[in-house]
């Protein structure tokens, strides 16, 4: 179990709840969930991000896209792992996200173990373990 604080951003509240439950399996840290992409963008641009170990974010959301949030994160915390969630994994999305600095992808719907494995790897790699 890790003591990592994680931000999860998705406009689908069911996905948010599911991801939060899954993350509680791997971290004793805080899990910050945002269904409003504008609020999430404000948070990502704040000093609160200093304590965050991982961001998990949906790509397609109203108002602010996952790519916009990723770009903002890279300005404030360039080395923070970023896991992009998407139901529409096009080649162009993958290319655009990787250019902006996404660390990894997971396609919805996903298996619990797939998400757990990616999260554990990203946290472990970020901690240098």
mmCIF file with all atom_site columns, C-alpha atoms in Angstrom:
data_model
loop_
_atom_site.group_PDB
_atom_site.id
_atom_site.type_symbol
_atom_site.label_atom_id
_atom_site.label_alt_id
_atom_site.label_comp_id
_atom_site.label_asym_id
_atom_site.label_entity_id
_atom_site.label_seq_id
_atom_site.pdbx_PDB_ins_code
_atom_site.Cartn_x
_atom_site.Cartn_y
_atom_site.Cartn_z
_atom_site.occupancy
_atom_site.B_iso_or_equiv
_atom_site.pdbx_formal_charge
_atom_site.auth_seq_id
_atom_site.auth_comp_id
_atom_site.auth_asym_id
_atom_site.auth_atom_id
_atom_site.pdbx_PDB_model_num
ATOM 1   C CA . UNK A 1 1   ? 0.000   0.000  0.000   1.00 0.00 ? 1   UNK A CA 1
ATOM 2   C CA . UNK A 1 2   ? 1.251   3.457  -0.908  1.00 0.00 ? 2   UNK A CA 1
ATOM 3   C CA . UNK A 1 3   ? 0.742   6.729  0.948   1.00 0.00 ? 3   UNK A CA 1
ATOM 4   C CA . UNK A 1 4   ? 0.085   8.683  -2.232  1.00 0.00 ? 4   UNK A CA 1
ATOM 5   C CA . UNK A 1 5   ? -2.348  11.500 -2.876  1.00 0.00 ? 5   UNK A CA 1
ATOM 6   C CA . UNK A 1 6   ? -4.159  11.080 -6.182  1.00 0.00 ? 6   UNK A CA 1
ATOM 7   C CA . UNK A 1 7   ? -6.376  13.388 -8.249  1.00 0.00 ? 7   UNK A CA 1
ATOM 8   C CA . UNK A 1 8   ? -9.131  11.796 -10.345 1.00 0.00 ? 8   UNK A CA 1
ATOM 9   C CA . UNK A 1 9   ? -11.026 13.869 -12.928 1.00 0.00 ? 9   UNK A CA 1
ATOM 10  C CA . UNK A 1 10  ? -14.012 12.584 -14.908 1.00 0.00 ? 10  UNK A CA 1
ATOM 11  C CA . UNK A 1 11  ? -17.390 14.104 -15.705 1.00 0.00 ? 11  UNK A CA 1
ATOM 12  C CA . UNK A 1 12  ? -18.986 10.659 -15.290 1.00 0.00 ? 12  UNK A CA 1
ATOM 13  C CA . UNK A 1 13  ? -19.736 10.280 -11.568 1.00 0.00 ? 13  UNK A CA 1
ATOM 14  C CA . UNK A 1 14  ? -20.074 6.495  -11.834 1.00 0.00 ? 14  UNK A CA 1
ATOM 15  C CA . UNK A 1 15  ? -16.551 6.243  -13.236 1.00 0.00 ? 15  UNK A CA 1
ATOM 16  C CA . UNK A 1 16  ? -15.305 8.591  -10.502 1.00 0.00 ? 16  UNK A CA 1
ATOM 17  C CA . UNK A 1 17  ? -16.815 6.424  -7.765  1.00 0.00 ? 17  UNK A CA 1
ATOM 18  C CA . UNK A 1 18  ? -15.479 3.235  -9.322  1.00 0.00 ? 18  UNK A CA 1
ATOM 19  C CA . UNK A 1 19  ? -11.955 4.615  -9.706  1.00 0.00 ? 19  UNK A CA 1
ATOM 20  C CA . UNK A 1 20  ? -12.010 5.934  -6.137  1.00 0.00 ? 20  UNK A CA 1
ATOM 21  C CA . UNK A 1 21  ? -12.998 2.511  -4.780  1.00 0.00 ? 21  UNK A CA 1
ATOM 22  C CA . UNK A 1 22  ? -10.251 0.842  -6.817  1.00 0.00 ? 22  UNK A CA 1
ATOM 23  C CA . UNK A 1 23  ? -7.632  3.375  -5.685  1.00 0.00 ? 23  UNK A CA 1
ATOM 24  C CA . UNK A 1 24  ? -8.472  2.760  -2.038  1.00 0.00 ? 24  UNK A CA 1
ATOM 25  C CA . UNK A 1 25  ? -6.906  -0.684 -2.622  1.00 0.00 ? 25  UNK A CA 1
ATOM 26  C CA . UNK A 1 26  ? -3.462  0.811  -3.322  1.00 0.00 ? 26  UNK A CA 1
ATOM 27  C CA . UNK A 1 27  ? -3.192  4.062  -1.380  1.00 0.00 ? 27  UNK A CA 1
ATOM 28  C CA . UNK A 1 28  ? -3.754  5.214  2.160   1.00 0.00 ? 28  UNK A CA 1
ATOM 29  C CA . UNK A 1 29  ? -3.338  8.792  0.943   1.00 0.00 ? 29  UNK A CA 1
ATOM 30  C CA . UNK A 1 30  ? -6.080  11.201 -0.056  1.00 0.00 ? 30  UNK A CA 1
ATOM 31  C CA . UNK A 1 31  ? -8.050  10.780 -3.254  1.00 0.00 ? 31  UNK A CA 1
ATOM 32  C CA . UNK A 1 32  ? -9.361  14.042 -4.671  1.00 0.00 ? 32  UNK A CA 1
ATOM 33  C CA . UNK A 1 33  ? -12.215 13.566 -7.137  1.00 0.00 ? 33  UNK A CA 1
ATOM 34  C CA . UNK A 1 34  ? -13.538 16.168 -9.558  1.00 0.00 ? 34  UNK A CA 1
ATOM 35  C CA . UNK A 1 35  ? -16.541 15.825 -11.851 1.00 0.00 ? 35  UNK A CA 1
ATOM 36  C CA . UNK A 1 36  ? -16.308 19.488 -12.870 1.00 0.00 ? 36  UNK A CA 1
ATOM 37  C CA . UNK A 1 37  ? -13.396 19.991 -15.260 1.00 0.00 ? 37  UNK A CA 1
ATOM 38  C CA . UNK A 1 38  ? -13.174 23.745 -14.546 1.00 0.00 ? 38  UNK A CA 1
ATOM 39  C CA . UNK A 1 39  ? -12.755 23.102 -10.810 1.00 0.00 ? 39  UNK A CA 1
ATOM 40  C CA . UNK A 1 40  ? -10.220 20.403 -11.619 1.00 0.00 ? 40  UNK A CA 1
ATOM 41  C CA . UNK A 1 41  ? -8.236  22.805 -13.792 1.00 0.00 ? 41  UNK A CA 1
ATOM 42  C CA . UNK A 1 42  ? -8.185  25.375 -10.971 1.00 0.00 ? 42  UNK A CA 1
ATOM 43  C CA . UNK A 1 43  ? -6.945  22.696 -8.561  1.00 0.00 ? 43  UNK A CA 1
ATOM 44  C CA . UNK A 1 44  ? -4.254  21.471 -10.962 1.00 0.00 ? 44  UNK A CA 1
ATOM 45  C CA . UNK A 1 45  ? -2.980  25.047 -11.287 1.00 0.00 ? 45  UNK A CA 1
ATOM 46  C CA . UNK A 1 46  ? -2.911  25.589 -7.505  1.00 0.00 ? 46  UNK A CA 1
ATOM 47  C CA . UNK A 1 47  ? -0.173  25.057 -4.927  1.00 0.00 ? 47  UNK A CA 1
ATOM 48  C CA . UNK A 1 48  ? -2.167  22.071 -3.623  1.00 0.00 ? 48  UNK A CA 1
ATOM 49  C CA . UNK A 1 49  ? -0.620  19.989 -6.401  1.00 0.00 ? 49  UNK A CA 1
ATOM 50  C CA . UNK A 1 50  ? 2.688   19.902 -4.514  1.00 0.00 ? 50  UNK A CA 1
ATOM 51  C CA . UNK A 1 51  ? 1.403   16.935 -2.510  1.00 0.00 ? 51  UNK A CA 1
ATOM 52  C CA . UNK A 1 52  ? -0.064  14.986 -5.457  1.00 0.00 ? 52  UNK A CA 1
ATOM 53  C CA . UNK A 1 53  ? 1.609   11.792 -6.696  1.00 0.00 ? 53  UNK A CA 1
ATOM 54  C CA . UNK A 1 54  ? -0.638  10.969 -9.667  1.00 0.00 ? 54  UNK A CA 1
ATOM 55  C CA . UNK A 1 55  ? -3.387  12.482 -11.821 1.00 0.00 ? 55  UNK A CA 1
ATOM 56  C CA . UNK A 1 56  ? -5.964  10.269 -13.525 1.00 0.00 ? 56  UNK A CA 1
ATOM 57  C CA . UNK A 1 57  ? -8.051  12.224 -15.999 1.00 0.00 ? 57  UNK A CA 1
ATOM 58  C CA . UNK A 1 58  ? -10.733 11.608 -18.603 1.00 0.00 ? 58  UNK A CA 1
ATOM 59  C CA . UNK A 1 59  ? -9.982  12.969 -22.049 1.00 0.00 ? 59  UNK A CA 1
ATOM 60  C CA . UNK A 1 60  ? -13.416 14.064 -23.232 1.00 0.00 ? 60  UNK A CA 1
ATOM 61  C CA . UNK A 1 61  ? -15.241 16.370 -20.808 1.00 0.00 ? 61  UNK A CA 1
ATOM 62  C CA . UNK A 1 62  ? -17.391 19.476 -21.184 1.00 0.00 ? 62  UNK A CA 1
ATOM 63  C CA . UNK A 1 63  ? -15.699 22.867 -20.758 1.00 0.00 ? 63  UNK A CA 1
ATOM 64  C CA . UNK A 1 64  ? -12.098 21.715 -20.237 1.00 0.00 ? 64  UNK A CA 1
ATOM 65  C CA . UNK A 1 65  ? -10.595 18.665 -21.942 1.00 0.00 ? 65  UNK A CA 1
ATOM 66  C CA . UNK A 1 66  ? -8.161  16.206 -20.445 1.00 0.00 ? 66  UNK A CA 1
ATOM 67  C CA . UNK A 1 67  ? -5.526  17.564 -22.830 1.00 0.00 ? 67  UNK A CA 1
ATOM 68  C CA . UNK A 1 68  ? -6.049  21.071 -21.412 1.00 0.00 ? 68  UNK A CA 1
ATOM 69  C CA . UNK A 1 69  ? -5.647  19.748 -17.874 1.00 0.00 ? 69  UNK A CA 1
ATOM 70  C CA . UNK A 1 70  ? -2.529  17.828 -18.897 1.00 0.00 ? 70  UNK A CA 1
ATOM 71  C CA . UNK A 1 71  ? -1.008  20.961 -20.456 1.00 0.00 ? 71  UNK A CA 1
ATOM 72  C CA . UNK A 1 72  ? -1.708  22.954 -17.272 1.00 0.00 ? 72  UNK A CA 1
ATOM 73  C CA . UNK A 1 73  ? -0.234  20.198 -15.098 1.00 0.00 ? 73  UNK A CA 1
ATOM 74  C CA . UNK A 1 74  ? 2.959   20.100 -17.148 1.00 0.00 ? 74  UNK A CA 1
ATOM 75  C CA . UNK A 1 75  ? 3.459   23.832 -16.493 1.00 0.00 ? 75  UNK A CA 1
ATOM 76  C CA . UNK A 1 76  ? 3.052   23.534 -12.724 1.00 0.00 ? 76  UNK A CA 1
ATOM 77  C CA . UNK A 1 77  ? 4.309   20.010 -12.008 1.00 0.00 ? 77  UNK A CA 1
ATOM 78  C CA . UNK A 1 78  ? 6.160   18.661 -15.045 1.00 0.00 ? 78  UNK A CA 1
ATOM 79  C CA . UNK A 1 79  ? 7.111   15.261 -13.606 1.00 0.00 ? 79  UNK A CA 1
ATOM 80  C CA . UNK A 1 80  ? 3.790   14.262 -12.039 1.00 0.00 ? 80  UNK A CA 1
ATOM 81  C CA . UNK A 1 81  ? 2.520   11.014 -13.602 1.00 0.00 ? 81  UNK A CA 1
ATOM 82  C CA . UNK A 1 82  ? -0.629  11.498 -15.693 1.00 0.00 ? 82  UNK A CA 1
ATOM 83  C CA . UNK A 1 83  ? -2.898  8.602  -16.631 1.00 0.00 ? 83  UNK A CA 1
ATOM 84  C CA . UNK A 1 84  ? -5.344  9.469  -19.403 1.00 0.00 ? 84  UNK A CA 1
ATOM 85  C CA . UNK A 1 85  ? -8.739  7.743  -19.341 1.00 0.00 ? 85  UNK A CA 1
ATOM 86  C CA . UNK A 1 86  ? -10.630 7.542  -22.594 1.00 0.00 ? 86  UNK A CA 1
ATOM 87  C CA . UNK A 1 87  ? -13.442 5.702  -24.244 1.00 0.00 ? 87  UNK A CA 1
ATOM 88  C CA . UNK A 1 88  ? -12.190 6.892  -27.650 1.00 0.00 ? 88  UNK A CA 1
ATOM 89  C CA . UNK A 1 89  ? -8.564  5.861  -28.027 1.00 0.00 ? 89  UNK A CA 1
ATOM 90  C CA . UNK A 1 90  ? -7.731  7.191  -31.472 1.00 0.00 ? 90  UNK A CA 1
ATOM 91  C CA . UNK A 1 91  ? -4.181  7.214  -32.764 1.00 0.00 ? 91  UNK A CA 1
ATOM 92  C CA . UNK A 1 92  ? -4.257  11.026 -32.888 1.00 0.00 ? 92  UNK A CA 1
ATOM 93  C CA . UNK A 1 93  ? -5.342  11.272 -29.236 1.00 0.00 ? 93  UNK A CA 1
ATOM 94  C CA . UNK A 1 94  ? -2.511  8.996  -28.176 1.00 0.00 ? 94  UNK A CA 1
ATOM 95  C CA . UNK A 1 95  ? 0.011   11.044 -30.181 1.00 0.00 ? 95  UNK A CA 1
ATOM 96  C CA . UNK A 1 96  ? -1.312  14.390 -28.897 1.00 0.00 ? 96  UNK A CA 1
ATOM 97  C CA . UNK A 1 97  ? -1.374  13.200 -25.291 1.00 0.00 ? 97  UNK A CA 1
ATOM 98  C CA . UNK A 1 98  ? 2.115   11.761 -25.402 1.00 0.00 ? 98  UNK A CA 1
ATOM 99  C CA . UNK A 1 99  ? 3.450   14.975 -26.946 1.00 0.00 ? 99  UNK A CA 1
ATOM 100 C CA . UNK A 1 100 ? 1.941   16.915 -24.049 1.00 0.00 ? 100 UNK A CA 1
ATOM 101 C CA . UNK A 1 101 ? 3.455   14.501 -21.535 1.00 0.00 ? 101 UNK A CA 1
ATOM 102 C CA . UNK A 1 102 ? 0.838   11.876 -20.649 1.00 0.00 ? 102 UNK A CA 1
ATOM 103 C CA . UNK A 1 103 ? 2.547   9.026  -18.854 1.00 0.00 ? 103 UNK A CA 1
ATOM 104 C CA . UNK A 1 104 ? 0.094   6.280  -19.803 1.00 0.00 ? 104 UNK A CA 1
ATOM 105 C CA . UNK A 1 105 ? -3.393  5.477  -21.098 1.00 0.00 ? 105 UNK A CA 1
ATOM 106 C CA . UNK A 1 106 ? -6.268  3.289  -20.096 1.00 0.00 ? 106 UNK A CA 1
ATOM 107 C CA . UNK A 1 107 ? -9.315  2.712  -22.271 1.00 0.00 ? 107 UNK A CA 1
ATOM 108 C CA . UNK A 1 108 ? -12.813 2.643  -20.783 1.00 0.00 ? 108 UNK A CA 1
ATOM 109 C CA . UNK A 1 109 ? -14.306 0.283  -19.958 1.00 0.00 ? 109 UNK A CA 1
ATOM 110 C CA . UNK A 1 110 ? -11.269 -1.097 -18.145 1.00 0.00 ? 110 UNK A CA 1
ATOM 111 C CA . UNK A 1 111 ? -10.615 -4.086 -15.919 1.00 0.00 ? 111 UNK A CA 1
ATOM 112 C CA . UNK A 1 112 ? -9.952  -3.375 -12.250 1.00 0.00 ? 112 UNK A CA 1
ATOM 113 C CA . UNK A 1 113 ? -6.608  -5.178 -12.349 1.00 0.00 ? 113 UNK A CA 1
ATOM 114 C CA . UNK A 1 114 ? -5.490  -3.191 -15.394 1.00 0.00 ? 114 UNK A CA 1
ATOM 115 C CA . UNK A 1 115 ? -6.107  0.089  -13.572 1.00 0.00 ? 115 UNK A CA 1
ATOM 116 C CA . UNK A 1 116 ? -4.480  -1.183 -10.366 1.00 0.00 ? 116 UNK A CA 1
ATOM 117 C CA . UNK A 1 117 ? -1.385  -2.361 -12.234 1.00 0.00 ? 117 UNK A CA 1
ATOM 118 C CA . UNK A 1 118 ? -0.973  0.943  -14.086 1.00 0.00 ? 118 UNK A CA 1
ATOM 119 C CA . UNK A 1 119 ? -1.484  3.024  -10.940 1.00 0.00 ? 119 UNK A CA 1
ATOM 120 C CA . UNK A 1 120 ? 0.961   0.942  -8.906  1.00 0.00 ? 120 UNK A CA 1
ATOM 121 C CA . UNK A 1 121 ? 3.581   1.131  -11.665 1.00 0.00 ? 121 UNK A CA 1
ATOM 122 C CA . UNK A 1 122 ? 3.199   4.902  -12.106 1.00 0.00 ? 122 UNK A CA 1
ATOM 123 C CA . UNK A 1 123 ? 3.456   5.576  -8.370  1.00 0.00 ? 123 UNK A CA 1
ATOM 124 C CA . UNK A 1 124 ? 6.405   3.204  -7.972  1.00 0.00 ? 124 UNK A CA 1
ATOM 125 C CA . UNK A 1 125 ? 8.234   4.736  -10.956 1.00 0.00 ? 125 UNK A CA 1
ATOM 126 C CA . UNK A 1 126 ? 7.583   8.274  -9.692  1.00 0.00 ? 126 UNK A CA 1
ATOM 127 C CA . UNK A 1 127 ? 8.933   7.357  -6.260  1.00 0.00 ? 127 UNK A CA 1
ATOM 128 C CA . UNK A 1 128 ? 12.006  5.790  -7.847  1.00 0.00 ? 128 UNK A CA 1
ATOM 129 C CA . UNK A 1 129 ? 11.447  2.455  -6.172  1.00 0.00 ? 129 UNK A CA 1
#
